[in-house]
Tab-separated table of C-alpha atoms in Angstrom:
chain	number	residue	atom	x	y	z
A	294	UNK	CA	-75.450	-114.091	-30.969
A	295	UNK	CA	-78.024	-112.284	-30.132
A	296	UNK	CA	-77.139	-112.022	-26.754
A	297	UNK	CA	-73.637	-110.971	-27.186
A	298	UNK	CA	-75.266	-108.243	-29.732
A	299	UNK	CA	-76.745	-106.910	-26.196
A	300	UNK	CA	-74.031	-107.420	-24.137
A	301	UNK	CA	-72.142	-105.284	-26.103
A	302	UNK	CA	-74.440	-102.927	-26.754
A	303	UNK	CA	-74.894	-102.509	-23.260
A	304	UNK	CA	-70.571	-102.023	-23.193
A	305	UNK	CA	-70.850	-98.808	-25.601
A	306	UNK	CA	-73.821	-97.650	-23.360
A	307	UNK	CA	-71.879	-97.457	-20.685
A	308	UNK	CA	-68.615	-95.678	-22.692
A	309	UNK	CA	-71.084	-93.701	-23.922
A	310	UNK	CA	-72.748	-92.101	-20.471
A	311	UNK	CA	-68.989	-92.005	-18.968
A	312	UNK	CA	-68.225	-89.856	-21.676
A	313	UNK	CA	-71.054	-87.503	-20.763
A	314	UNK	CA	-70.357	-87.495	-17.228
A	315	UNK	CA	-66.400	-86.373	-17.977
A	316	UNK	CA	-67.608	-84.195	-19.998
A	317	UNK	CA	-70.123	-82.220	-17.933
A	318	UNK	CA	-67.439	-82.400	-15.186
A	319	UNK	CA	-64.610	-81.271	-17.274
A	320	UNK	CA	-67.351	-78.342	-19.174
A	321	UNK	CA	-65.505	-75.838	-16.817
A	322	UNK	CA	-61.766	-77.480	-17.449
A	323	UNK	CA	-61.934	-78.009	-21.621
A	324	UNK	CA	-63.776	-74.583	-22.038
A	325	UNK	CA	-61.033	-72.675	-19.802
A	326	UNK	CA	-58.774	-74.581	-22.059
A	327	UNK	CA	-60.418	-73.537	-25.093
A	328	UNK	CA	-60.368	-69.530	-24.133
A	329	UNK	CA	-56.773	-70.159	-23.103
A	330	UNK	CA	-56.012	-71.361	-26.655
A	331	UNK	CA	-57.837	-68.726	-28.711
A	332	UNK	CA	-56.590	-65.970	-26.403
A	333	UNK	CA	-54.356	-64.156	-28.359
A	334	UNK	CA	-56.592	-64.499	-31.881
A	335	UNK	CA	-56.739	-61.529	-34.156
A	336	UNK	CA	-60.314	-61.467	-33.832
A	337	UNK	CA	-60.897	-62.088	-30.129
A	338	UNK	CA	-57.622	-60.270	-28.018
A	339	UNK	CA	-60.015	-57.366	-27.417
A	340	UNK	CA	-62.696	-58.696	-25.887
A	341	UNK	CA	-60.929	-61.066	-24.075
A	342	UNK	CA	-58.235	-58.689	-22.022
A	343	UNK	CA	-61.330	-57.209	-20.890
A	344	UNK	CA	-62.847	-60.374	-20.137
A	345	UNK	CA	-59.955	-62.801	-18.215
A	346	UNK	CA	-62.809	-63.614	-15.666
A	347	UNK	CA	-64.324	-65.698	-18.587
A	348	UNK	CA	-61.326	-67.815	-19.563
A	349	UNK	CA	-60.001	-68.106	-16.099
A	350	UNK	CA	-60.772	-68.552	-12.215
A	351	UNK	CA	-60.470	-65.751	-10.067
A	352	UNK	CA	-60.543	-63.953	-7.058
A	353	UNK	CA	-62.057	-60.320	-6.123
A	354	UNK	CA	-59.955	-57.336	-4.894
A	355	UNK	CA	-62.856	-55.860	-3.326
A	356	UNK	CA	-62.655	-51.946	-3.075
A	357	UNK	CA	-64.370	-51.757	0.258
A	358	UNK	CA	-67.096	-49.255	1.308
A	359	UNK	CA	-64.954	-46.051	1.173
A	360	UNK	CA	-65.594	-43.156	-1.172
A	361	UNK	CA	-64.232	-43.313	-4.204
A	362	UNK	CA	-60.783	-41.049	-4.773
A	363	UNK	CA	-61.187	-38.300	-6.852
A	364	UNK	CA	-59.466	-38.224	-10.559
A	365	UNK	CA	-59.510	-34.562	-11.316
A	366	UNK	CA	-59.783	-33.319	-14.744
A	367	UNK	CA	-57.063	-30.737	-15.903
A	368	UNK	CA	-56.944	-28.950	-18.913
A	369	UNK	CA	-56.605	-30.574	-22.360
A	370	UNK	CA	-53.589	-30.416	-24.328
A	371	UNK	CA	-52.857	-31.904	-27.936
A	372	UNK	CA	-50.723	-34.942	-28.113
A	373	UNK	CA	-47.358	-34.611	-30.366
A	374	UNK	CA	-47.462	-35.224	-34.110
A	375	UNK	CA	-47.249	-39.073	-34.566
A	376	UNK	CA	-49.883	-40.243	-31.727
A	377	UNK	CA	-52.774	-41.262	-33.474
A	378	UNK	CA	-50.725	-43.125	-36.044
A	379	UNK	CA	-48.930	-44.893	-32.608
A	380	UNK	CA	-52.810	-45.373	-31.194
A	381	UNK	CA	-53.438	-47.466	-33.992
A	382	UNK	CA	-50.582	-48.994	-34.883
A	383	UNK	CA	-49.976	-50.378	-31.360
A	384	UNK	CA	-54.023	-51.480	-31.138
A	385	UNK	CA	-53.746	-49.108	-28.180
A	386	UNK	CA	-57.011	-49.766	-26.086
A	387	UNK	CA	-57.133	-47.102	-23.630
A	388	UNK	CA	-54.786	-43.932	-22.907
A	389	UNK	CA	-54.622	-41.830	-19.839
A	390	UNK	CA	-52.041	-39.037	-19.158
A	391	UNK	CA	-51.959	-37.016	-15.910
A	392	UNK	CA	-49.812	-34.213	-14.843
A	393	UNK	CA	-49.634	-33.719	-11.181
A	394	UNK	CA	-52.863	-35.521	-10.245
A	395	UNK	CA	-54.937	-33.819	-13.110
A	396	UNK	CA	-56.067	-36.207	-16.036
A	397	UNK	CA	-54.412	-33.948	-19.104
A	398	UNK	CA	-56.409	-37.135	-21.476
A	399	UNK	CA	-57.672	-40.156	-21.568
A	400	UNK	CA	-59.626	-41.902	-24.402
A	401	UNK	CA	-60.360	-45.467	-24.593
A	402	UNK	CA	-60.149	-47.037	-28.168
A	403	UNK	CA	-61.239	-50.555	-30.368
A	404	UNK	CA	-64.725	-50.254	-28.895
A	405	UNK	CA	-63.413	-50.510	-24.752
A	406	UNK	CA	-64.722	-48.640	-22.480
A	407	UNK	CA	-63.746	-46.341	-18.906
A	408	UNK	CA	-65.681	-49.566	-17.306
A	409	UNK	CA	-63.670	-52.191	-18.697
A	410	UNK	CA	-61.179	-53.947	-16.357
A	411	UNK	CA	-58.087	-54.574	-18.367
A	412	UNK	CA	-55.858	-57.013	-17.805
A	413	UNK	CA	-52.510	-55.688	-17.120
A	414	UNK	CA	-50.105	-58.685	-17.391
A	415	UNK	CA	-46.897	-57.879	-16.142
A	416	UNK	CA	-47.229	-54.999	-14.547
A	417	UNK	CA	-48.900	-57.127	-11.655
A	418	UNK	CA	-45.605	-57.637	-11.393
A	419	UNK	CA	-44.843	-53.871	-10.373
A	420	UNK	CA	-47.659	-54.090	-7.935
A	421	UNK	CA	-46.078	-57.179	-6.069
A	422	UNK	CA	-43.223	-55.193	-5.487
A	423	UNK	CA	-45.033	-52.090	-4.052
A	424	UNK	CA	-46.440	-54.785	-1.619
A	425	UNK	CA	-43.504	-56.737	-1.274
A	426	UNK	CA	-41.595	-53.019	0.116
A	427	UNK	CA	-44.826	-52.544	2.748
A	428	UNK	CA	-44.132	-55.986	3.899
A	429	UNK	CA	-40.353	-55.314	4.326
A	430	UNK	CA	-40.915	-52.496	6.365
A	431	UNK	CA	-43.779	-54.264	8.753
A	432	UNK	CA	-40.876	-56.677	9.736
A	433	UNK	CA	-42.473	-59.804	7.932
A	434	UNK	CA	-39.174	-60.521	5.831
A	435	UNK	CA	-35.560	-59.843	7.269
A	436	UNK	CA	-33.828	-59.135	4.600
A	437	UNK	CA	-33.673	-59.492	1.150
A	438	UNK	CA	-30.567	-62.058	0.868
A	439	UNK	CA	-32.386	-64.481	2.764
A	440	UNK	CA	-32.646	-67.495	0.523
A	441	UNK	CA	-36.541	-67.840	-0.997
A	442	UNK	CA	-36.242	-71.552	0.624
A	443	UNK	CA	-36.173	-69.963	4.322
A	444	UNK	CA	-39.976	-68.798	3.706
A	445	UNK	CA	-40.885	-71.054	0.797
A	446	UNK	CA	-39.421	-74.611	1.640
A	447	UNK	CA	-41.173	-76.569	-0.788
A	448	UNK	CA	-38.431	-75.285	-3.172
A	449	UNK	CA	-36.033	-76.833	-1.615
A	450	UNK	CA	-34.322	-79.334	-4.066
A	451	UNK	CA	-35.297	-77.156	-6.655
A	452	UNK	CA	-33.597	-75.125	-9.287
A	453	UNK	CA	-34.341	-72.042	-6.883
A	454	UNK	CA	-32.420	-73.955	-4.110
A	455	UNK	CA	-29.208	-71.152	-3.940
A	456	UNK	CA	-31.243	-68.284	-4.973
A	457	UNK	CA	-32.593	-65.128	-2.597
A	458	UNK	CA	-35.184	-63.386	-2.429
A	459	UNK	CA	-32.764	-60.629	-4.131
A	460	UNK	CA	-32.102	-62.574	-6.977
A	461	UNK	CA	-35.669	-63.463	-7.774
A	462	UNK	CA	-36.512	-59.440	-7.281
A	463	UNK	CA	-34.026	-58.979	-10.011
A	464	UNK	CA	-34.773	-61.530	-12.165
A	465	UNK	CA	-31.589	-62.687	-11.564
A	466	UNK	CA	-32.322	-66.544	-10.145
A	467	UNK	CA	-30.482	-68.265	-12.980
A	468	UNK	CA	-33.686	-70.497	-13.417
A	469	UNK	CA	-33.805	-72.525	-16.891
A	470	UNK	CA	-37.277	-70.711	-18.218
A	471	UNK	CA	-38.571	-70.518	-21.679
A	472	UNK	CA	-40.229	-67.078	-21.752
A	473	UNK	CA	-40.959	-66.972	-25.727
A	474	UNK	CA	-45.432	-66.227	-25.905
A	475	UNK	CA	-45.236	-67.682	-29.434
A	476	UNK	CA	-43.856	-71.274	-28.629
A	477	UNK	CA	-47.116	-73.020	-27.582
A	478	UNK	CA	-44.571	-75.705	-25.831
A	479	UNK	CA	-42.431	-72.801	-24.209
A	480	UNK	CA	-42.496	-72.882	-20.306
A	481	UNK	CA	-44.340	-69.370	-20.072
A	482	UNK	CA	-47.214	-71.364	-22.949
A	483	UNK	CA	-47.056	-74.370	-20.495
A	484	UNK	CA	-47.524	-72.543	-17.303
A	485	UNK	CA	-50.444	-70.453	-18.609
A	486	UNK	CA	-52.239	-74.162	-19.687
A	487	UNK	CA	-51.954	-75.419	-15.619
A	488	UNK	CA	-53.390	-72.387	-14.597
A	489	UNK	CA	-55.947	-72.744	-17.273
A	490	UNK	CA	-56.463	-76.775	-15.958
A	491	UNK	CA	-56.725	-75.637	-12.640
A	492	UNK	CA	-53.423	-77.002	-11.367
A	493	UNK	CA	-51.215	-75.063	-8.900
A	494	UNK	CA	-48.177	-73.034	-9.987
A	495	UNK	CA	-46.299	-73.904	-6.473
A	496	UNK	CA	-45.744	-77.433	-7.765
A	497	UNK	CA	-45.013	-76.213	-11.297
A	498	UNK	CA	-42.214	-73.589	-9.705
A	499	UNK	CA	-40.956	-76.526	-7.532
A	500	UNK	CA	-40.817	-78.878	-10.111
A	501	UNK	CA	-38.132	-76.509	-12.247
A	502	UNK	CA	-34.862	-78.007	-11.847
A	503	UNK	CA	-32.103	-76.247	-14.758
A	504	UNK	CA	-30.105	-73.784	-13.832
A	505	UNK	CA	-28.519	-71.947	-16.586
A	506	UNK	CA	-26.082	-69.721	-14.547
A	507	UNK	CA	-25.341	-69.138	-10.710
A	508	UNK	CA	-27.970	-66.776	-9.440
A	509	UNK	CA	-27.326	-63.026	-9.049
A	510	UNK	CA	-24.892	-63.493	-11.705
A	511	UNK	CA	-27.001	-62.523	-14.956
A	512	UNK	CA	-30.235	-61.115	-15.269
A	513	UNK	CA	-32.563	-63.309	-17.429
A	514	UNK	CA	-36.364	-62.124	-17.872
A	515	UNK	CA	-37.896	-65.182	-16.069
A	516	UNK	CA	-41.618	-64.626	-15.143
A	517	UNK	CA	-42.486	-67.886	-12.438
A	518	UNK	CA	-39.120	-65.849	-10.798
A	519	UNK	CA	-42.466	-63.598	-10.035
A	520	UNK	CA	-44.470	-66.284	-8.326
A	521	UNK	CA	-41.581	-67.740	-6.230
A	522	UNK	CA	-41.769	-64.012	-4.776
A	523	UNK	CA	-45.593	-64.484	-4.102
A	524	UNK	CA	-43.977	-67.662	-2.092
A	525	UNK	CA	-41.909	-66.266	-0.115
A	526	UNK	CA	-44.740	-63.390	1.013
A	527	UNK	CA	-47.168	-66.006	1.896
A	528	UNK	CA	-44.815	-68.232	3.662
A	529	UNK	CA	-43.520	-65.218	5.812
A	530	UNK	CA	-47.209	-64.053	6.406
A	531	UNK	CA	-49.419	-66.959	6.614
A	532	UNK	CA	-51.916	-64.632	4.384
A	533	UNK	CA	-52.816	-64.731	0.828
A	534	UNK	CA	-51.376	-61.927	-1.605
A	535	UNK	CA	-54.997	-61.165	-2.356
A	536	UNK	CA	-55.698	-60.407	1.019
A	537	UNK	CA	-52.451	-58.410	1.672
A	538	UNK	CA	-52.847	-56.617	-1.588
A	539	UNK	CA	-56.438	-55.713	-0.737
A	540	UNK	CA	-55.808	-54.516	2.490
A	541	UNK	CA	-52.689	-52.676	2.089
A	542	UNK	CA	-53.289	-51.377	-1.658
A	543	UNK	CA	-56.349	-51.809	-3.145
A	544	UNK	CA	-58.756	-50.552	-0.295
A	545	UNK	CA	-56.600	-47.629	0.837
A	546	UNK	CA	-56.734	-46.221	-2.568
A	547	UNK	CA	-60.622	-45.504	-3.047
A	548	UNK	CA	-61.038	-47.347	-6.190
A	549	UNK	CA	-63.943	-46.875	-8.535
A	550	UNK	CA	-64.459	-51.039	-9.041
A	551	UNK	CA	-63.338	-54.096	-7.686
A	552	UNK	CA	-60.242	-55.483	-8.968
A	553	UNK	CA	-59.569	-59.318	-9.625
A	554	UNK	CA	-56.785	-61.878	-10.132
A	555	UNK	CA	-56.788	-64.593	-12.071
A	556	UNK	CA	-55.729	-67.705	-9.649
A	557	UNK	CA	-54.623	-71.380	-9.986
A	558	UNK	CA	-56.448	-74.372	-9.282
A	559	UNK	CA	-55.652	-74.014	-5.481
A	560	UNK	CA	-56.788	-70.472	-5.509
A	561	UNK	CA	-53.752	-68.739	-5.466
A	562	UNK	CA	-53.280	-65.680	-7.013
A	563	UNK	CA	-51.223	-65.359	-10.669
A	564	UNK	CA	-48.430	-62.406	-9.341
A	565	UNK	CA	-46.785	-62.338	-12.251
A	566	UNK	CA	-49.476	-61.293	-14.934
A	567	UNK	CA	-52.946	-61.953	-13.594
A	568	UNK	CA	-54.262	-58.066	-12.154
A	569	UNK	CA	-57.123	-56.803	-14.024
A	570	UNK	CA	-58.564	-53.020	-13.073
A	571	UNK	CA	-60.370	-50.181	-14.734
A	572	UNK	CA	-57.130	-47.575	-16.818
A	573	UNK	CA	-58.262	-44.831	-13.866
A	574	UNK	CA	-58.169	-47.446	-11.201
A	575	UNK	CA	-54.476	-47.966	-12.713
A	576	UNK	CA	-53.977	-44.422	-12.409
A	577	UNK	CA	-54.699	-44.279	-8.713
A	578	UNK	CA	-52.141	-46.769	-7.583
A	579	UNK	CA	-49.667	-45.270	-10.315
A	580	UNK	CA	-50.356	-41.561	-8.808
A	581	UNK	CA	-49.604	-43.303	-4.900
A	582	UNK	CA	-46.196	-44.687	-6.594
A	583	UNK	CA	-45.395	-41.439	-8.742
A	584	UNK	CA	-45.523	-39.518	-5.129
A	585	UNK	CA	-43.120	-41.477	-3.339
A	586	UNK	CA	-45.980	-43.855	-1.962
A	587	UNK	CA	-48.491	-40.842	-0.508
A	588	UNK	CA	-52.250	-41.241	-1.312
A	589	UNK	CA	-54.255	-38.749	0.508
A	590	UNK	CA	-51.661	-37.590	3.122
A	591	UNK	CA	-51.113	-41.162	4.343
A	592	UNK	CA	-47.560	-43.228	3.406
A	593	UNK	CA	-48.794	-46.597	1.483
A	594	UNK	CA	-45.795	-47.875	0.403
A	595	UNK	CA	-42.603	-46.968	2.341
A	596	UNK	CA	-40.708	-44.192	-0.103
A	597	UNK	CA	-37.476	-45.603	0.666
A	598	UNK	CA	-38.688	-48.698	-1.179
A	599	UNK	CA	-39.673	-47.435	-4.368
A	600	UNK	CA	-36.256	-45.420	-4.906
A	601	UNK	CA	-34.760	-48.399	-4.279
A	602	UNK	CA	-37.019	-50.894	-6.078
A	603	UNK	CA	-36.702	-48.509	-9.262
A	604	UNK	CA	-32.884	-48.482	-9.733
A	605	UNK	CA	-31.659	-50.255	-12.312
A	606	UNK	CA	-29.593	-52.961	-9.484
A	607	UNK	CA	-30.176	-56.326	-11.808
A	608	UNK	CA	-27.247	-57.041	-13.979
A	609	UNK	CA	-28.549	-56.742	-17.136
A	610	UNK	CA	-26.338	-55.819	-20.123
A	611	UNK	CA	-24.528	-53.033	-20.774
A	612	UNK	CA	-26.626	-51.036	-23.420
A	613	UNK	CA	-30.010	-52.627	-22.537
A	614	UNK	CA	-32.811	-51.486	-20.602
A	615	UNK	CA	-32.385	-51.591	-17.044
A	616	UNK	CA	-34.064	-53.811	-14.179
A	617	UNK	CA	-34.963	-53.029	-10.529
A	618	UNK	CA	-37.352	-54.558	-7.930
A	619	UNK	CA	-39.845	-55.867	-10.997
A	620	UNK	CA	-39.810	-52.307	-12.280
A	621	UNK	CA	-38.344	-51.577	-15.896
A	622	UNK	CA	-35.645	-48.363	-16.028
A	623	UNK	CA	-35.509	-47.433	-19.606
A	624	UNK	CA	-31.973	-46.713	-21.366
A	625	UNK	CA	-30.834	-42.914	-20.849
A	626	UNK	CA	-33.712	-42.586	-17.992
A	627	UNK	CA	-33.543	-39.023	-16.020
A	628	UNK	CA	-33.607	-39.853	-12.301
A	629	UNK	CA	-37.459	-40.705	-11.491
A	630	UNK	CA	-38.072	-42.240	-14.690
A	631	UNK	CA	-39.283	-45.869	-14.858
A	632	UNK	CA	-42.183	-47.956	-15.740
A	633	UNK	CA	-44.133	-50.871	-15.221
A	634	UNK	CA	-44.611	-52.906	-18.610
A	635	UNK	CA	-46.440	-56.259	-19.433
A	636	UNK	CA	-47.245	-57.912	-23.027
A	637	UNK	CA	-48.966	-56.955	-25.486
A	638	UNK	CA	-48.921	-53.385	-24.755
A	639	UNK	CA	-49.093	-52.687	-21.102
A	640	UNK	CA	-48.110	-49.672	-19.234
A	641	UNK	CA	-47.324	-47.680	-16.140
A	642	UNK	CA	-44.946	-44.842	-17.045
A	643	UNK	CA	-43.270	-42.622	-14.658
A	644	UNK	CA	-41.909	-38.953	-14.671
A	645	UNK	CA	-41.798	-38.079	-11.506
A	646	UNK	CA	-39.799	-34.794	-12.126
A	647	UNK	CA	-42.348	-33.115	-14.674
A	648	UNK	CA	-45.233	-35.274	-12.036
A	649	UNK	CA	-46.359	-36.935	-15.102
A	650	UNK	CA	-47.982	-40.381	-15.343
A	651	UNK	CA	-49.358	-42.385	-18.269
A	652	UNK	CA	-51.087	-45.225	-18.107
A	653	UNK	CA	-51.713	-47.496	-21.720
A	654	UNK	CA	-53.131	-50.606	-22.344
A	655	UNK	CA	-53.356	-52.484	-25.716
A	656	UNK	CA	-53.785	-55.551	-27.827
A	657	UNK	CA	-50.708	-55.259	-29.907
A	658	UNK	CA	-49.947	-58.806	-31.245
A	659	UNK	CA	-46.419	-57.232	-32.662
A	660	UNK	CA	-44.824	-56.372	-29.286
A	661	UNK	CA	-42.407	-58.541	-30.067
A	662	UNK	CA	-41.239	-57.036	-33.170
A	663	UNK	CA	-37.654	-55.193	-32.909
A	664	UNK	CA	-37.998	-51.803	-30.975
A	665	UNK	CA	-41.362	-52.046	-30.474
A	666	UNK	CA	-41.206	-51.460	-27.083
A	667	UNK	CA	-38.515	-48.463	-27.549
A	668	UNK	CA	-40.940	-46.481	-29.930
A	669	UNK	CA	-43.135	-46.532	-27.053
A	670	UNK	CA	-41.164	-45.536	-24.320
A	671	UNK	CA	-40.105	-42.908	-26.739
A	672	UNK	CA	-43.338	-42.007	-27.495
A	673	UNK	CA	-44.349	-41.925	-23.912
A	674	UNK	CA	-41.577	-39.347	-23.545
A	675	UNK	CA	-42.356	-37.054	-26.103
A	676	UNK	CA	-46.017	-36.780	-24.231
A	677	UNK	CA	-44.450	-35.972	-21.087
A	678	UNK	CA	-42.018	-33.634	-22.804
A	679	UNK	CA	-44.951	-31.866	-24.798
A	680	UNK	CA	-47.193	-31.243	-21.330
């Protein structure tokens, strides 16, 4: 008896210290998974959309050794009636307005900071489009009704097997996609957990295989439609997007810090949501877009593009906001009006004919609510409107 007693207590040893090592080799894994889960909490959202380098892995956008491009200060001006009741209602975090290339105001709210590199969600969506229009003109993709397969071929067999790069631009691939941020099981809440696990988002975009509709036909706010776009630009460049982007974007425009993305397990960037800069380091790229693609006399991204990547082209419905290239046209928008957007209370807003730019960022756990994000377009308007 006595030496089965040992025996077995020799069996739980072992469970025991094979626990331990799993766990100190999973430490990274289960705490990534932890920060992933508690993301969004009341008490935490803050700190943690200025702190994404803490929940997930990353990659620097280094800003290179060139001076830093001047922000110059304009005069103040007081925002319309209603603001500081929007500020606070919409847990705004920072605000910046500029009128042609002056900041008019910026304040940063909720205890953040100038310092703090935000996350910006979707509008690193917006960015991969800027990028995506340098790349067109450089000759690296032929045209944007080649299918996505011709540069990405793992999705062949796929649910993006009859979709081009068009439709994916538009949001138009027809791709079965559960976008809903409250559904922990929705495909958005799944994705987010493999990039949180360290798994790769190539085999998680391959492995889609529903198709709710033929592509191009209806426009259907589908975020990996994002990363299958990151596909196709490495495949037809043999480069990373966080190279390109640096290169091409980040470095040209003399930013004050280093940017980041969050990545996957394999180290590739998150396109669709995963940019995190400084509110004035927004700014600079959304100056560069608001003139045409200029940023200190030299053409960044071609102009051609970004008239054509801001018409509303998807076929969304009638009534609704409208779609381009990844950039959002609101309803009634004046020509040169459009934005970037991304959850929670992300903005780039353009006015290019009053030269107007406003960059917000926030931690509003009611974006979701109906015409949320309506009050703040409109309230983005009535700021241009009072400058």
């Amino acid at each position: 008896m006595r030496t089965f007693f040992k025996w077995l207590l020799r069996i739980v040893l072992v469970f025991v210290l094979a626990a331990v090592v799993v766990g100190i080799w999973k430490r990274e894994e289960i705490q990534r998974l932890m920060a992933v889960n508690s993301l969004f909490s009341e008490d935490k959202i803050v700190h943690n959309f200025s702190h994404m380098n803490e929940a997930f892995l990353t990659i620097d956008l280094p800003r290179g050794d060139g001076p830093t491009s001047e922000l110059p200060y304009g005069s103040g001006f007081d925002l319309p009636e209603g603001t500081d009741q929007w500020i606070e209602d919409r847990a705004v975090t920072s605000l910046l307005v500029m009128q042609d290339g002056q900041i008019r105001f910026e304040e940063y709210y909720l205890g953040t900071g100038a310092d703090d590199r935000r996350i910006s969600w979707s509008v690193a969506k917006s960015y991969l489009s800027a990028l995506f229009g340098i790349l067109m003109e450089e000759g690296a993709i032929a045209s944007l009704d080649d299918p996505v397969t011709k540069y990405a071929p793992k999705l062949e067999g796929s649910a993006y097997q009859d979709a081009t790069i068009r439709n994916v631009l538009n949001m138009a691939s027809g791709v079965t996609f559960d976008e809903d941020y409250l559904d922990y099981n929705s495909d958005i809440n799944r994705m987010g957990r493999v990039v949180a696990l360290g798994g790769e988002l190539d085999d998680f975009a391959a492995s889609l295989e529903e198709s709710f509709t033929t592509p191009g036909e209806t426009w259907q706010y589908v975020s990996i439609d994002t990363h299958v776009i990151g596909m196709v630009i490495r495949g037809a460049t043999g480069r990373s997007v966080s190279e390109l982007m640096t290169e091409k974007i980040v470095q040209p425009l003399g930013l004050e810090r280093d940017g980041y993305y969050i990545t996957d397990g394999a180290g590739v960037a998150f396109v669709l949501g995963g940019l995190n800069f400084t509110t004035r380091d927004f700014a600079r790229f959304g100056q560069m877009i608001l003139q045409n693609g200029v940023h200190d006399g030299q053409q960044l991204v071609p102009a051609d593009w970004i008239a054509e990547s801001t018409q509303p082209s998807a076929p969304t419905a009638q009534g609704k906001i409208g779609y381009g290239y990844q950039w959002w046209i609101p309803l009634g928008a004046h020509e040169g009006e459009f934005l970037a957007r991304g959850v929670y209370g992300q903005y780039i807003y353009f006015d290019q004919p009053r030269g107007v730019l406003i960059v917000s960022t926030g931690a509003d756990r009611k974006f979701r609510e109906p015409g949320i994000n309506e009050q703040n377009i409109e309230m983005f308007r009535k700021i241009a409107q009072s400058l």
